[in-house]
mmCIF file of C-alpha atoms in Angstrom:
data_model
loop_
_atom_site.group_PDB
_atom_site.id
_atom_site.type_symbol
_atom_site.label_atom_id
_atom_site.label_comp_id
_atom_site.label_asym_id
_atom_site.label_seq_id
_atom_site.Cartn_x
_atom_site.Cartn_y
_atom_site.Cartn_z
ATOM 1 C CA MET T 267 107.248 117.802 134.801
ATOM 2 C CA SER T 268 107.412 114.543 136.761
ATOM 3 C CA GLU T 269 107.025 116.596 139.948
ATOM 4 C CA THR T 270 103.722 117.974 138.657
ATOM 5 C CA ARG T 271 102.481 114.517 137.705
ATOM 6 C CA SER T 272 103.349 112.941 141.025
ATOM 7 C CA HIS T 273 101.767 115.887 142.823
ATOM 8 C CA SER T 274 98.545 115.534 140.790
ATOM 9 C CA ASN T 275 98.367 111.779 141.240
ATOM 10 C CA SER T 276 99.131 111.682 144.947
ATOM 11 C CA ASP T 277 97.320 114.864 145.968
ATOM 12 C CA PRO T 278 93.512 114.653 145.801
ATOM 13 C CA ALA T 279 93.427 118.458 145.569
ATOM 14 C CA GLY T 280 95.733 118.473 142.508
ATOM 15 C CA LYS T 281 94.740 120.259 139.316
ATOM 16 C CA LYS T 282 92.413 117.518 138.090
ATOM 17 C CA GLY T 283 90.717 117.292 141.480
ATOM 18 C CA ILE T 284 90.235 121.046 141.663
ATOM 19 C CA ILE T 285 88.873 121.115 138.106
ATOM 20 C CA LEU T 286 86.348 118.380 138.868
ATOM 21 C CA ASP T 287 85.376 119.926 142.223
ATOM 22 C CA ALA T 288 84.847 123.284 140.526
ATOM 23 C CA ALA T 289 82.795 121.622 137.786
ATOM 24 C CA ARG T 290 80.586 119.910 140.373
ATOM 25 C CA ALA T 291 80.130 123.195 142.233
ATOM 26 C CA LEU T 292 78.995 124.918 139.020
ATOM 27 C CA ASN T 293 76.365 122.186 138.599
ATOM 28 C CA ARG T 294 75.958 122.611 134.828
ATOM 29 C CA GLU T 295 74.571 120.183 132.274
ATOM 30 C CA ARG T 296 77.174 121.392 129.815
ATOM 31 C CA PHE T 297 80.346 123.409 130.135
ATOM 32 C CA THR T 298 80.777 126.328 127.766
ATOM 33 C CA PRO T 299 83.913 128.475 127.430
ATOM 34 C CA VAL T 300 82.531 130.730 130.184
ATOM 35 C CA GLU T 301 82.430 127.910 132.740
ATOM 36 C CA ILE T 302 85.807 126.613 131.598
ATOM 37 C CA GLU T 303 87.270 130.091 132.150
ATOM 38 C CA GLN T 304 85.730 130.165 135.642
ATOM 39 C CA ILE T 305 87.379 126.843 136.430
ATOM 40 C CA ARG T 306 90.730 128.115 135.132
ATOM 41 C CA ARG T 307 90.472 131.145 137.435
ATOM 42 C CA GLN T 308 89.633 128.927 140.409
ATOM 43 C CA LEU T 309 92.799 126.935 139.753
ATOM 44 C CA ILE T 310 94.865 130.109 139.869
ATOM 45 C CA ALA T 311 93.046 131.305 142.992
ATOM 46 C CA ARG T 312 93.762 128.043 144.793
ATOM 47 C CA LEU T 313 97.223 127.166 143.473
ATOM 48 C CA GLY T 314 98.679 130.552 142.578
ATOM 49 C CA PRO T 315 101.021 130.612 139.563
ATOM 50 C CA LYS T 316 101.167 126.790 139.571
ATOM 51 C CA GLY T 317 97.437 126.809 138.793
ATOM 52 C CA LYS T 318 97.851 128.392 135.368
ATOM 53 C CA THR T 319 96.326 125.872 133.002
ATOM 54 C CA SER T 320 95.328 125.941 129.368
ATOM 55 C CA PHE T 321 91.747 126.019 128.184
ATOM 56 C CA GLU T 322 92.425 122.762 126.339
ATOM 57 C CA TYR T 323 93.666 120.988 129.479
ATOM 58 C CA VAL T 324 90.555 121.895 131.478
ATOM 59 C CA THR T 325 88.375 120.795 128.552
ATOM 60 C CA ALA T 326 90.222 117.478 128.332
ATOM 61 C CA VAL T 327 89.831 116.807 132.077
ATOM 62 C CA LEU T 328 86.095 117.530 131.911
ATOM 63 C CA GLU T 329 85.622 115.312 128.848
ATOM 64 C CA GLU T 330 87.731 112.545 130.391
ATOM 65 C CA ALA T 331 85.401 112.621 133.404
ATOM 66 C CA GLY T 332 82.422 112.163 131.080
ATOM 67 C CA LEU T 333 81.105 115.703 131.441
ATOM 68 C CA ARG T 334 79.495 117.443 128.473
ATOM 69 C CA VAL T 335 81.655 120.197 127.000
ATOM 70 C CA ALA T 336 80.144 122.510 124.381
ATOM 71 C CA VAL T 337 82.931 124.421 122.711
ATOM 72 C CA ALA T 338 82.937 123.145 119.136
ATOM 73 C CA ALA T 339 79.583 124.750 118.322
ATOM 74 C CA GLN T 340 81.134 128.235 118.525
ATOM 75 C CA PRO T 341 84.377 128.171 116.559
ATOM 76 C CA LEU T 342 83.920 131.580 114.937
ATOM 77 C CA ALA T 343 83.103 133.388 118.161
ATOM 78 C CA GLU T 344 85.910 131.768 120.084
ATOM 79 C CA GLY T 345 88.545 132.061 117.406
ATOM 80 C CA GLN T 346 87.959 135.605 116.259
ATOM 81 C CA PHE T 347 86.835 137.336 119.407
ATOM 82 C CA GLU T 348 88.135 135.321 122.359
ATOM 83 C CA GLU T 349 90.910 137.777 123.227
ATOM 84 C CA GLU T 350 88.489 140.682 123.087
ATOM 85 C CA PHE T 351 86.012 138.810 125.293
ATOM 86 C CA GLN T 352 88.704 138.072 127.879
ATOM 87 C CA ASP T 353 89.790 141.700 128.036
ATOM 88 C CA LEU T 354 86.206 142.903 128.442
ATOM 89 C CA LEU T 355 85.733 141.525 131.923
ATOM 90 C CA HIS T 356 88.480 143.534 133.576
ATOM 91 C CA PHE T 357 86.471 146.127 135.478
ATOM 92 C CA SER T 358 87.331 147.470 138.887
ATOM 93 C CA THR T 359 85.233 150.634 138.782
ATOM 94 C CA LEU T 360 81.681 151.526 137.818
ATOM 95 C CA GLU T 361 83.005 153.447 134.815
ATOM 96 C CA GLU T 362 84.937 150.408 133.573
ATOM 97 C CA ALA T 363 81.862 148.224 134.061
ATOM 98 C CA GLU T 364 79.790 150.661 132.007
ATOM 99 C CA MET T 365 82.380 150.591 129.213
ATOM 100 C CA CYS T 366 82.355 146.802 129.369
ATOM 101 C CA LEU T 367 78.579 146.728 128.954
ATOM 102 C CA ILE T 368 78.728 149.242 126.104
ATOM 103 C CA ARG T 369 81.184 147.016 124.254
ATOM 104 C CA LEU T 370 79.199 143.837 125.006
ATOM 105 C CA ASP T 371 76.072 145.575 123.733
ATOM 106 C CA GLU T 372 77.850 146.657 120.538
ATOM 107 C CA LEU T 373 79.075 143.118 119.900
ATOM 108 C CA TYR T 374 75.697 141.586 120.708
ATOM 109 C CA ARG T 375 73.891 143.908 118.291
ATOM 110 C CA LYS T 376 76.497 143.321 115.591
ATOM 111 C CA PHE T 377 76.146 139.547 115.888
ATOM 112 C CA THR T 378 72.351 139.470 116.138
ATOM 113 C CA THR T 379 72.004 141.813 113.160
ATOM 114 C CA GLY T 380 74.383 139.607 111.176
ATOM 115 C CA LYS T 381 72.505 136.457 112.249
ATOM 116 C CA ASP T 382 75.675 135.107 113.873
ATOM 117 C CA ASN T 383 73.915 133.194 116.648
ATOM 118 C CA PRO T 384 76.972 131.385 118.086
ATOM 119 C CA SER T 385 78.820 134.689 118.511
ATOM 120 C CA ALA T 386 75.747 136.423 119.960
ATOM 121 C CA GLU T 387 75.343 133.566 122.448
ATOM 122 C CA ARG T 388 79.026 133.894 123.351
ATOM 123 C CA VAL T 389 78.470 137.578 124.188
ATOM 124 C CA LEU T 390 75.621 136.572 126.514
ATOM 125 C CA GLU T 391 77.831 133.924 128.150
ATOM 126 C CA VAL T 392 80.533 136.523 128.775
ATOM 127 C CA ALA T 393 77.954 138.886 130.287
ATOM 128 C CA ARG T 394 76.685 136.088 132.548
ATOM 129 C CA LEU T 395 80.244 135.443 133.663
ATOM 130 C CA GLY T 396 80.698 139.161 134.396
ATOM 131 C CA ARG T 397 77.533 139.147 136.492
ATOM 132 C CA ARG T 398 78.661 136.038 138.414
ATOM 133 C CA ARG T 399 82.123 137.483 139.078
ATOM 134 C CA ALA T 400 80.730 140.786 140.328
ATOM 135 C CA ASP T 401 78.164 138.969 142.467
ATOM 136 C CA MET T 402 80.818 136.655 143.917
ATOM 137 C CA ILE T 403 83.030 139.600 144.908
ATOM 138 C CA SER T 404 80.060 141.480 146.366
ATOM 139 C CA ARG T 405 79.480 138.581 148.784
ATOM 140 C CA ASN T 406 83.141 138.133 149.754
ATOM 141 C CA HIS T 407 83.524 139.546 153.263
ATOM 142 C CA LYS T 408 87.301 139.747 152.842
ATOM 143 C CA VAL T 409 86.727 142.554 150.322
ATOM 144 C CA GLU T 410 86.272 146.061 151.705
ATOM 145 C CA PRO T 411 82.610 147.183 152.007
ATOM 146 C CA THR T 412 82.947 149.991 149.468
ATOM 147 C CA LYS T 413 84.232 147.633 146.796
ATOM 148 C CA ARG T 414 81.567 145.037 147.676
ATOM 149 C CA ALA T 415 78.850 147.665 147.197
ATOM 150 C CA GLN T 416 80.285 148.614 143.804
ATOM 151 C CA LYS T 417 80.395 144.975 142.720
ATOM 152 C CA ALA T 418 76.788 144.440 143.861
ATOM 153 C CA GLU T 419 75.789 147.440 141.751
ATOM 154 C CA ILE T 420 77.760 146.091 138.776
ATOM 155 C CA ALA T 421 76.153 142.656 139.145
ATOM 156 C CA ARG T 422 72.773 144.387 139.050
ATOM 157 C CA TRP T 423 73.764 146.224 135.866
ATOM 158 C CA PHE T 424 74.770 142.987 134.156
ATOM 159 C CA ALA T 425 71.549 141.273 135.248
ATOM 160 C CA ILE T 426 69.404 144.088 133.865
ATOM 161 C CA TRP T 427 71.326 144.228 130.587
ATOM 162 C CA LEU T 428 70.903 140.464 130.193
ATOM 163 C CA GLU T 429 67.144 140.744 130.803
ATOM 164 C CA THR T 430 66.418 143.906 128.798
ATOM 165 C CA PRO T 431 69.327 145.006 126.624
ATOM 166 C CA ASP T 432 67.151 147.428 124.626
ATOM 167 C CA ALA T 433 66.142 149.408 127.718
ATOM 168 C CA PHE T 434 69.355 149.055 129.692
ATOM 169 C CA PHE T 435 71.150 152.292 128.823
ATOM 170 C CA ASP T 436 68.039 154.416 129.428
ATOM 171 C CA TRP T 437 67.672 152.670 132.780
ATOM 172 C CA LEU T 438 71.361 153.222 133.567
ATOM 173 C CA ASP T 439 71.085 156.962 132.878
ATOM 174 C CA LEU T 440 68.169 157.172 135.300
ATOM 175 C CA ARG T 441 69.944 154.968 137.833
ATOM 176 C CA LYS T 442 73.037 157.183 137.887
ATOM 177 C CA LYS T 443 70.827 160.246 138.526
ATOM 178 C CA ALA T 444 69.026 158.602 141.457
ATOM 179 C CA PRO T 445 69.797 160.310 144.796
ATOM 180 C CA GLU T 446 70.568 156.970 146.472
ATOM 181 C CA PHE T 447 73.114 156.085 143.765
ATOM 182 C CA GLN T 448 74.748 159.500 143.930
ATOM 183 C CA ARG T 449 74.938 159.417 147.731
ATOM 184 C CA GLN T 450 76.475 155.976 147.773
ATOM 185 C CA PHE T 451 78.829 156.051 144.828
ATOM 186 C CA LEU T 452 79.632 159.683 144.124
ATOM 187 C CA MET T 453 80.427 160.357 147.766
ATOM 188 C CA GLU T 454 82.775 157.368 147.788
ATOM 189 C CA GLU T 455 84.735 158.873 144.891
ATOM 190 C CA MET T 456 85.238 162.107 146.822
ATOM 191 C CA GLU T 457 86.678 160.319 149.876
#
């Protein structure tokens, strides 16, 4: 443990430094669980297994730096559904992304019908995170072009669902029938 402390204190790119750099890069007025999860993933991306850090630690570092953290307003959503939300954003194919959006839509409708605004907002935050992740991968030139194209398509799906959830699935049916979509994505599956 003392090795970790000395590393963090002497190394400007230690965990705290990476957390604060990531927070500055996100440029948010407040940090919700979605942004905190993004920061946690950046730690792992930069430090590997040594970057695994608890949600509470990242929150504490942000608060210690005087940044606004908004997690207490959503205790029900975070407590009851956090594991389900985390599992939702594991999509590597278009089919998995569609299933993710179906589940997000189900949760969103359940929470809005039940007037559970904090949980409904949490669903939207998770969807925004999904869109940002897909968009980030679509612009990463280290990723193969086929996968980048899929992620760009997925980012588009998330953006449209966030803007018009009531029309999204009708739009998606039409989108999947479009010749351009079928040429690009159905041909890739055959290869």
